[in-house]
GROMACS .gro file of C-alpha atoms in nm:
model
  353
    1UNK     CA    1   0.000   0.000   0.000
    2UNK     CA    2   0.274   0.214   0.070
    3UNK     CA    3   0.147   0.409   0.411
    4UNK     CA    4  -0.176   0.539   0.517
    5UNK     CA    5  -0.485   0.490   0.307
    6UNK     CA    6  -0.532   0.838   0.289
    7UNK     CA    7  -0.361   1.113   0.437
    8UNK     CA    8  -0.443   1.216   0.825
    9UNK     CA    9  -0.744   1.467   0.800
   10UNK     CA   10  -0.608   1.823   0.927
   11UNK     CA   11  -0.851   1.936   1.124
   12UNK     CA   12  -0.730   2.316   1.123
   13UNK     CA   13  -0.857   2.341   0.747
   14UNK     CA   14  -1.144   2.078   0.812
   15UNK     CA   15  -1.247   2.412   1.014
   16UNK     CA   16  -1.239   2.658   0.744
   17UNK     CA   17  -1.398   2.468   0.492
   18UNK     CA   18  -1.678   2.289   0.653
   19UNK     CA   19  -1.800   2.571   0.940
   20UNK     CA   20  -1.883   2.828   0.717
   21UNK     CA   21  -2.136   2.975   0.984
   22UNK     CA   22  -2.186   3.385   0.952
   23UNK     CA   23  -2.329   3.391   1.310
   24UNK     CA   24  -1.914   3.394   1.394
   25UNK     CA   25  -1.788   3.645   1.248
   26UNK     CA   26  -2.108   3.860   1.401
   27UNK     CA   27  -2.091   3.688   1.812
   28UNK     CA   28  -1.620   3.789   1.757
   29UNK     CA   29  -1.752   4.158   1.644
   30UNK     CA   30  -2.012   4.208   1.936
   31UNK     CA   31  -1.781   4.007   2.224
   32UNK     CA   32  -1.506   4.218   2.127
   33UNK     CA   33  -1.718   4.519   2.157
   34UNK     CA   34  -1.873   4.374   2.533
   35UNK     CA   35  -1.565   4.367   2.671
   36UNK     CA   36  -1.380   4.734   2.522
   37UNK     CA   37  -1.724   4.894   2.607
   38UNK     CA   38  -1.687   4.729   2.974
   39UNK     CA   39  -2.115   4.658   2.933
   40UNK     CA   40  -2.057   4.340   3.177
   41UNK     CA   41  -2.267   4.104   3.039
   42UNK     CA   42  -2.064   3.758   3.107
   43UNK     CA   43  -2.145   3.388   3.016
   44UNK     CA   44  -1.845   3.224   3.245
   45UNK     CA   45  -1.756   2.852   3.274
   46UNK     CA   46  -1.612   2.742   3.588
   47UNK     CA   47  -1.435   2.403   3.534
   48UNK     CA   48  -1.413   2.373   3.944
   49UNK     CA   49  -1.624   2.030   4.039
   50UNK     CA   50  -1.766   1.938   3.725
   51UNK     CA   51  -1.529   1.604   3.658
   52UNK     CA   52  -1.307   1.540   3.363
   53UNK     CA   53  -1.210   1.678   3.017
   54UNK     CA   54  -1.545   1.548   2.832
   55UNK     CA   55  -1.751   1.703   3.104
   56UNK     CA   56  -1.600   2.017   3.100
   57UNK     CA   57  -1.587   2.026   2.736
   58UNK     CA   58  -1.976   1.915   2.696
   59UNK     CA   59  -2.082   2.149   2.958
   60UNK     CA   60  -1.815   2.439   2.792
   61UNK     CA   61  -2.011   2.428   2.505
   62UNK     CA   62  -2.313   2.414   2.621
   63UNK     CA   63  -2.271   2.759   2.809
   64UNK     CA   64  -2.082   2.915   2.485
   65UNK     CA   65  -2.392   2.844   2.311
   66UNK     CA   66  -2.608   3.015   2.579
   67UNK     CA   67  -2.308   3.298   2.567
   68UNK     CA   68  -2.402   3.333   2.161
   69UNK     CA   69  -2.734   3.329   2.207
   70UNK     CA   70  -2.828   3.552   2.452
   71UNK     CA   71  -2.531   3.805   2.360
   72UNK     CA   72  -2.288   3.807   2.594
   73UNK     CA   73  -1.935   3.773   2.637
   74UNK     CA   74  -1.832   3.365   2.655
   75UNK     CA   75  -1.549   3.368   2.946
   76UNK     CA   76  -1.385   3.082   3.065
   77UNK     CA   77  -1.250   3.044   3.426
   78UNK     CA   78  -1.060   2.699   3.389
   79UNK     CA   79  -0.785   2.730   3.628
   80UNK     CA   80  -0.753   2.363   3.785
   81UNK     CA   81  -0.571   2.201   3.747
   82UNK     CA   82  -0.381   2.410   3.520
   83UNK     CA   83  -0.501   2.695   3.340
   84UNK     CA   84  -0.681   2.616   3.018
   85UNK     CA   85  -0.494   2.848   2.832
   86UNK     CA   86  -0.106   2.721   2.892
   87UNK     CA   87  -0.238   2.446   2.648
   88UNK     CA   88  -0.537   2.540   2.416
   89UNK     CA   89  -0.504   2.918   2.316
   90UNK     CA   90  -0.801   3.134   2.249
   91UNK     CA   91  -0.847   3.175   1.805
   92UNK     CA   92  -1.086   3.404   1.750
   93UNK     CA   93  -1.232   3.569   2.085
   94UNK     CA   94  -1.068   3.660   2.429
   95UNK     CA   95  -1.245   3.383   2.631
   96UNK     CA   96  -0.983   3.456   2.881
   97UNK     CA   97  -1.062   3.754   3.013
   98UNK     CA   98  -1.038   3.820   3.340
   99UNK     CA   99  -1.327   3.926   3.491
  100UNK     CA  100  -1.341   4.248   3.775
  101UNK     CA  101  -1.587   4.073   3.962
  102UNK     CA  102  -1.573   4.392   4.197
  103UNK     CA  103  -1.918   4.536   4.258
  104UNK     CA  104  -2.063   4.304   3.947
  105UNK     CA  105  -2.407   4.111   4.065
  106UNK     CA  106  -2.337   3.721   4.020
  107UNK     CA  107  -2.570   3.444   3.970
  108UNK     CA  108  -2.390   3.106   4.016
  109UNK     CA  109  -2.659   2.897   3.928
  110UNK     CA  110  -2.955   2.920   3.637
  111UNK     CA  111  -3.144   2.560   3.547
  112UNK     CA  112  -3.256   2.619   3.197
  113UNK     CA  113  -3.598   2.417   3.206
  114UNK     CA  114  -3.822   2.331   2.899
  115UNK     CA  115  -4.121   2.497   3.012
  116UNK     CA  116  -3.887   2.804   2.952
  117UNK     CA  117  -3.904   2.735   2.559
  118UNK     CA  118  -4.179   2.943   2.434
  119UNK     CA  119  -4.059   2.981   2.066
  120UNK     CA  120  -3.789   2.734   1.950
  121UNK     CA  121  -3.672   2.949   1.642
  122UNK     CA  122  -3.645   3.260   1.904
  123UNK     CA  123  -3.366   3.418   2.039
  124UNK     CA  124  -3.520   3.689   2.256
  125UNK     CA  125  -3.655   3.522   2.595
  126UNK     CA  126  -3.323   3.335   2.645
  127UNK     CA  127  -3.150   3.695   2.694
  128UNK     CA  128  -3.370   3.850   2.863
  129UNK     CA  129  -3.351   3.524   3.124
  130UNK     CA  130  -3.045   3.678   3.214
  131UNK     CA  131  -3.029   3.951   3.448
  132UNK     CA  132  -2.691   3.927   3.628
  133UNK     CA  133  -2.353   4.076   3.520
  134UNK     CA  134  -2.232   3.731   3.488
  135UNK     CA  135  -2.411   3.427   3.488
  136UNK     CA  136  -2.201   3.117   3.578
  137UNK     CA  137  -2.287   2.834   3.382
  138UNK     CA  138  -2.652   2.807   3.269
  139UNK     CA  139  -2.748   2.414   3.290
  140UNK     CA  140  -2.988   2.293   3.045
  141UNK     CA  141  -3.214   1.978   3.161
  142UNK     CA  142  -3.067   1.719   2.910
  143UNK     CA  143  -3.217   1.860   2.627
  144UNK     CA  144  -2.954   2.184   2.557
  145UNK     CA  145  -2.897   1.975   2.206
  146UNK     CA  146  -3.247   2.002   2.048
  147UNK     CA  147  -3.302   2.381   2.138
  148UNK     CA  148  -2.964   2.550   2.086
  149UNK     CA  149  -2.910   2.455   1.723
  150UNK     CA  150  -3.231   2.608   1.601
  151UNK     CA  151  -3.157   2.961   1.763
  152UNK     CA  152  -2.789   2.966   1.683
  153UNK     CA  153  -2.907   2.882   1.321
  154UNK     CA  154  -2.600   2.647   1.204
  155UNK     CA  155  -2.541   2.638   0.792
  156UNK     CA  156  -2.482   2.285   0.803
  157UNK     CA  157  -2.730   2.030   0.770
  158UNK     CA  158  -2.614   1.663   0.753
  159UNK     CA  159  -2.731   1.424   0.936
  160UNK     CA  160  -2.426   1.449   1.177
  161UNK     CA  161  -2.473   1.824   1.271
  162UNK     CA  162  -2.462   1.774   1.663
  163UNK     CA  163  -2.120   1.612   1.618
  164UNK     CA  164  -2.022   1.922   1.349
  165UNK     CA  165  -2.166   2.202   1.530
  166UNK     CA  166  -1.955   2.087   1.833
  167UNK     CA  167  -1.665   2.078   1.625
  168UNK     CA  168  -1.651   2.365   1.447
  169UNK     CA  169  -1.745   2.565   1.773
  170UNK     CA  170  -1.424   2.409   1.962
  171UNK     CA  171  -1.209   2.471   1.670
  172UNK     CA  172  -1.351   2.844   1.693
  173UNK     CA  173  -1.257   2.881   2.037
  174UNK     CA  174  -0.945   2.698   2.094
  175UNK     CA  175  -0.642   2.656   1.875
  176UNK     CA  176  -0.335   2.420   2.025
  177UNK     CA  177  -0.052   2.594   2.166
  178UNK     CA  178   0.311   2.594   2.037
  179UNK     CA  179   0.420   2.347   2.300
  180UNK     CA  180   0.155   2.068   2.267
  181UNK     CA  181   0.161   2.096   1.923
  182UNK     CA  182   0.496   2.029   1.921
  183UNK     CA  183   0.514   1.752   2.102
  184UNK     CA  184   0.238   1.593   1.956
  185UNK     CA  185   0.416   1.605   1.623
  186UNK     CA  186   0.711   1.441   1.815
  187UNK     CA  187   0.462   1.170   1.961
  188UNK     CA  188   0.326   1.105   1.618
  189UNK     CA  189   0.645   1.012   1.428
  190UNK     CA  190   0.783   0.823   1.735
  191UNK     CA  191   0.448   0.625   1.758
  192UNK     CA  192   0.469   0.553   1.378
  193UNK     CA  193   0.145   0.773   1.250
  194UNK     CA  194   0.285   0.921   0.978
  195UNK     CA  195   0.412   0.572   0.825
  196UNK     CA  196   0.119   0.339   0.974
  197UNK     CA  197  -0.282   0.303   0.916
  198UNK     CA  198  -0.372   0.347   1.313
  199UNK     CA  199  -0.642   0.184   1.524
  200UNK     CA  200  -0.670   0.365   1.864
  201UNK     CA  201  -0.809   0.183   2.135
  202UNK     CA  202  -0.985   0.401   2.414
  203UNK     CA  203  -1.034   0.169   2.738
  204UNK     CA  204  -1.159   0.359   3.039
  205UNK     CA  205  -1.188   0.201   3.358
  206UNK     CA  206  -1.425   0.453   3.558
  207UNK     CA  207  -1.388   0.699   3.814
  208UNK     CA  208  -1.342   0.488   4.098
  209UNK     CA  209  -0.995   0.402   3.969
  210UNK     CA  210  -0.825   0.766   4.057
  211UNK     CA  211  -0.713   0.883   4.401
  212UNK     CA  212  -1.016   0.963   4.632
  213UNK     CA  213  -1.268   0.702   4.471
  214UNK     CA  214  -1.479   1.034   4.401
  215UNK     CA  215  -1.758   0.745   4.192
  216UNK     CA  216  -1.648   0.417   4.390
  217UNK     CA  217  -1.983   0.250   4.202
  218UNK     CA  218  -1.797   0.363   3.855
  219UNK     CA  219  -1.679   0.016   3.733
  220UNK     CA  220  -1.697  -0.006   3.338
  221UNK     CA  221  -1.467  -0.313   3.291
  222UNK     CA  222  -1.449  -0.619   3.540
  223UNK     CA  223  -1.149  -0.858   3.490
  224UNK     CA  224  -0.933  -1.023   3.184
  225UNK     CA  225  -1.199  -1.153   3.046
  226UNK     CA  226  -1.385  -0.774   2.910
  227UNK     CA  227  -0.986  -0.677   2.839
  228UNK     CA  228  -0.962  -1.003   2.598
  229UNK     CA  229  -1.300  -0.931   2.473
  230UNK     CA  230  -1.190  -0.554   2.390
  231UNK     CA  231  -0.870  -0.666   2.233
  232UNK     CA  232  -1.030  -0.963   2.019
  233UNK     CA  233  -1.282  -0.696   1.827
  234UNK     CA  234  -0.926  -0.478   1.753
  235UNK     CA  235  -0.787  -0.776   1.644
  236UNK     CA  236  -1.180  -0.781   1.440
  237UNK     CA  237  -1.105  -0.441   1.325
  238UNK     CA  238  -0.714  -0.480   1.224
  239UNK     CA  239  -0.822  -0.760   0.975
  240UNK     CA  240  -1.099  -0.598   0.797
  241UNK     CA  241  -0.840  -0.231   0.748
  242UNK     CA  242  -0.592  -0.547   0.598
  243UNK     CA  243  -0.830  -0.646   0.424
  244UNK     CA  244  -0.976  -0.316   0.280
  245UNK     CA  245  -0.625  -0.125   0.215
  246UNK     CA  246  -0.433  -0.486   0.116
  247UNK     CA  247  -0.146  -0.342   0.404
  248UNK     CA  248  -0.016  -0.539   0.720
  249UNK     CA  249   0.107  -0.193   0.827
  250UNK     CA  250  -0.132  -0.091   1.063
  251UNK     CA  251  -0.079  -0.065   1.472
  252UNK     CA  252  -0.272   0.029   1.765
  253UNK     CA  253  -0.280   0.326   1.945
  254UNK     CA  254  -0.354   0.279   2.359
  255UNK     CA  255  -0.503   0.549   2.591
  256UNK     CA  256  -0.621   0.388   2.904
  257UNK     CA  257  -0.696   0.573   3.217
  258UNK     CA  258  -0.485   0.321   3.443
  259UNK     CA  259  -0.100   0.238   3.349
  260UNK     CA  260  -0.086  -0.150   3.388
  261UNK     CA  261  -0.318  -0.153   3.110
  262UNK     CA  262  -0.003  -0.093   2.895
  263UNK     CA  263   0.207  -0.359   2.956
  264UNK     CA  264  -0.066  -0.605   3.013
  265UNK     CA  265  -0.119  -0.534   2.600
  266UNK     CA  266   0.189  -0.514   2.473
  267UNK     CA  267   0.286  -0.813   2.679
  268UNK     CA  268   0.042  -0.997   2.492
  269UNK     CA  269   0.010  -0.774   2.137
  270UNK     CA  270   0.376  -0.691   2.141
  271UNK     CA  271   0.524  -0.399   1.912
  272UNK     CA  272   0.197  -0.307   1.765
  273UNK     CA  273   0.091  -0.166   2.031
  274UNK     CA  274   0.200   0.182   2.063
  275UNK     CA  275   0.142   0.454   2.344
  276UNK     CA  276   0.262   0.772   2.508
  277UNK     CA  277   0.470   0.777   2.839
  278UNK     CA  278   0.383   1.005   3.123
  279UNK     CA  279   0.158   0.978   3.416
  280UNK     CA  280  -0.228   0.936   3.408
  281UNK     CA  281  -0.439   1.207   3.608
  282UNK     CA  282  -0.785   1.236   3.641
  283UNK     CA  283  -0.804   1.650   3.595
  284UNK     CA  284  -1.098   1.656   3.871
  285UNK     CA  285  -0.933   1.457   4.094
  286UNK     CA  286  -0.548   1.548   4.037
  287UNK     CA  287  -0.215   1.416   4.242
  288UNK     CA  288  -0.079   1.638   4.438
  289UNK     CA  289   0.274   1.749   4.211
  290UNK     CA  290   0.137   1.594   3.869
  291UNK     CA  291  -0.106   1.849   3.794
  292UNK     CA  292   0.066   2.028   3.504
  293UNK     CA  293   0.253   1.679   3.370
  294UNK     CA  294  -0.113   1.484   3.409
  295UNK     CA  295  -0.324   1.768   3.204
  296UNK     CA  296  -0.035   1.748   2.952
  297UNK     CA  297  -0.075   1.372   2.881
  298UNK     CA  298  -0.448   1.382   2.832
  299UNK     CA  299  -0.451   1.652   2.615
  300UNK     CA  300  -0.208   1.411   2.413
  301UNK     CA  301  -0.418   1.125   2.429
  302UNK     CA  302  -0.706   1.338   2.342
  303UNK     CA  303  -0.508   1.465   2.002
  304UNK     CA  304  -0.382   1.093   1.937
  305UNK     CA  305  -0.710   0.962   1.937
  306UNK     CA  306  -0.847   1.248   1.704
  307UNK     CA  307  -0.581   1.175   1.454
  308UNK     CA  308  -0.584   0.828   1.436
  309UNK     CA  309  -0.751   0.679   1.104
  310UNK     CA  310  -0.990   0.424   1.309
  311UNK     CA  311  -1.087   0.467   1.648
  312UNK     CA  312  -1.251   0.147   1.916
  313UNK     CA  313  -1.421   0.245   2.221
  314UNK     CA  314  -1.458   0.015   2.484
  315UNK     CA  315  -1.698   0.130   2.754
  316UNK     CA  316  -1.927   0.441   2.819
  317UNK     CA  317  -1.749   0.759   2.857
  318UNK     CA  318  -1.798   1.131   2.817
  319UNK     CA  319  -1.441   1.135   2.679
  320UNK     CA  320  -1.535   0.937   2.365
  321UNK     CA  321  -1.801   1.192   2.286
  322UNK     CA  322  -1.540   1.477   2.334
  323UNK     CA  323  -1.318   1.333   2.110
  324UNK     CA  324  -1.622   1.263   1.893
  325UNK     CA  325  -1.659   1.653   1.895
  326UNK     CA  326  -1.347   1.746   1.741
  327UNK     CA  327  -1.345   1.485   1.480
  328UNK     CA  328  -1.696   1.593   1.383
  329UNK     CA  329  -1.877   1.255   1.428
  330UNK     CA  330  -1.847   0.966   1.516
  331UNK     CA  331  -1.842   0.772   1.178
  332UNK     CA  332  -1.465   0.651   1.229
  333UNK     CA  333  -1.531   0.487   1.579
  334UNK     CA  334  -1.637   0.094   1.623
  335UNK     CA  335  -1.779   0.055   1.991
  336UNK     CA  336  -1.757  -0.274   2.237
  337UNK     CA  337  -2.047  -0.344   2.424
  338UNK     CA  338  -2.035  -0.505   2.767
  339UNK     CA  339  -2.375  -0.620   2.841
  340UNK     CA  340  -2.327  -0.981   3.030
  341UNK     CA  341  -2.627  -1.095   2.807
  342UNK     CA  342  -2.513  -0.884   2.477
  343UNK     CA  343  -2.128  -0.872   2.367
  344UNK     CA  344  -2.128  -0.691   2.063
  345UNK     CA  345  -1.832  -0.577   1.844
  346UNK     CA  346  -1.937  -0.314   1.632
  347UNK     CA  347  -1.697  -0.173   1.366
  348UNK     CA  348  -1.698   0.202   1.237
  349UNK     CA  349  -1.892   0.284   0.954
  350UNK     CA  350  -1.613   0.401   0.743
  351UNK     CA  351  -1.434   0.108   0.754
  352UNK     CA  352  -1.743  -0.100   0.569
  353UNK     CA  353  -1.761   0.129   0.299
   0.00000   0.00000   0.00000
């Protein structure tokens, strides 16, 4: 075959050409203006107590949206456990900002609930639900997916437009920095992406795994026997990309949430399986010293699995969808199921076509 079947989608100009929205040039006009005029009208984020990376990118959103819609200024107030900003960099609007919050009113907490929808094509009664100088992080009641769309008023229409509006609204916010770019590029030739067709493997374990047991009832894989399982339907996967692209070069890609998990693969896959070094944080629940080093591997991962050809989840997790996000869908990613009565392999969509 002679390398990859197709070269590695960039993403950066995946952004130009497919979110073609004019609602952003209009919301980077009218934030800029928010914040010279000093009007205080604030959307913020707080990351603090609202889990990992795919929550606080789901939830991110989710208030950005709100921020759009009701016209305000979209601020972000990650700080734990690093700053947001040392590795994702703001593109195309200060989101931030620091905030005076000296002699500003606050509201730290609006629930967004359906009998608020009056109109689902208008705009008007979700601004004037907001009152405050800043509003911390409005929280829609599971169905922020079905109303936002309609008022933001997307261009695109396919049938995967939750994944694509989510993706074209991170790649308008956040743009890699110099630092994690770099050493992704360094992670990708060392791995063997540039040469290889790669299958990344995303096994999470659950919550209960990280220091303080914050979800002890979080369990998502039980024993050898789901591992095995989760392995066999790569092994699934690896044949059929063989088959379809007439290569043997392919490997896995690894991101687990617990470290063992390497070596008990490559003990028993050997040099196909490929994965980064450093150590595995949970960013809500963070060790004490490994804070900046932990938040730097998972963005990593998080890139990896973006870029890699085919991707096989292997349990539940809010991660998947986040990754999902940036890739804009979901149509490269086969899924394990776990059900004791129902062990399915299913393989991504692209892949039988």
């Amino acid at each position: 075959m002679g390398g990859r079947p197709k070269p590695a989608i960039n993403y950066e100009k995946a952004y130009i050409e497919m979110c073609k929205n004019s609602w952003e040039e209009d919301y980077t006009k009218l934030h800029q203006h928010l914040l010279e005029t000093k009007q205080n009208k604030f959307v913020v984020y707080d990351c603090r107590g609202r889990g990992g990376w795919g929550s606080h990118i789901r939830n991110l959103l989710t208030s950005f949206h709100f921020a759009v819609i009701s016209k305000r200024a979209f601020i972000n107030e990650c700080f734990t456990p690093i700053a947001l900003d040392v590795y994702l960099k703001p593109r195309h609007i200060r989101w931030n900002y620091r905030v005076n919050h000296i002699g500003l009113t606050e509201r730290r907490s609006f629930d967004f609930k359906r009998e608020h929808v009056k109109n689902y094509s208008d705009a008007k009664p979700y601004e004037e639900m907001l009152t405050y100088d800043i509003e911390y992080s409005p929280h829609f009641m599971s169905f922020g997916h079905l109303v936002l769309p309609n008022l933001i008023k997307y261009n695109y229409k396919k049938s995967t437009f939750p994944f694509h509006m989510n993706g074209c609204n991170f790649y308008y916010l956040f743009k890699k920095s110099d630092p994690l770019q770099k050493r992704l590029d360094e992670w990708k030739e060392e791995l063997g992406f540039n040469d290889n067709i790669v299958l990344a493997i995303h096994i999470r374990h659950g919550d209960a795994i990280f220091a303080g047991h914050f979800n002890q009832w979080d369990v998502r894989l039980n024993g050898t026997k789901d591992y095995d399982f989760c392995f066999e339907c790569a092994e699934k996967i690896e044949k059929k990309i063989g088959e379809k692209y007439q290569t043997k070069k392919i490997i896995w890609f690894l991101a687990v949430d617990i470290d063992w998990m390497r070596t008990y693969a490559k003990k028993k896959y050997g040099n196909k399986v490929r994965h980064i070094t450093g150590p595995i944080e949970h960013i809500g629940r963070s060790t004490k010293g490994k804070e900046d080093a932990g938040q730097f591997t998972m963005f990593l991962d998080y890139f990896l699995l973006q870029e890699s050809d085919y991707r096989l989840y292997t349990s539940e997790s809010s991660f998947d969808t986040a990754v999902d996000y940036i890739t804009f869908g979901r149509n490269s990613a086969g899924r394990v199921h776990l059900e004791k009565d129902k062990r399915t392999c299913s393989f991504p969509i692209t892949l039988l076509h």
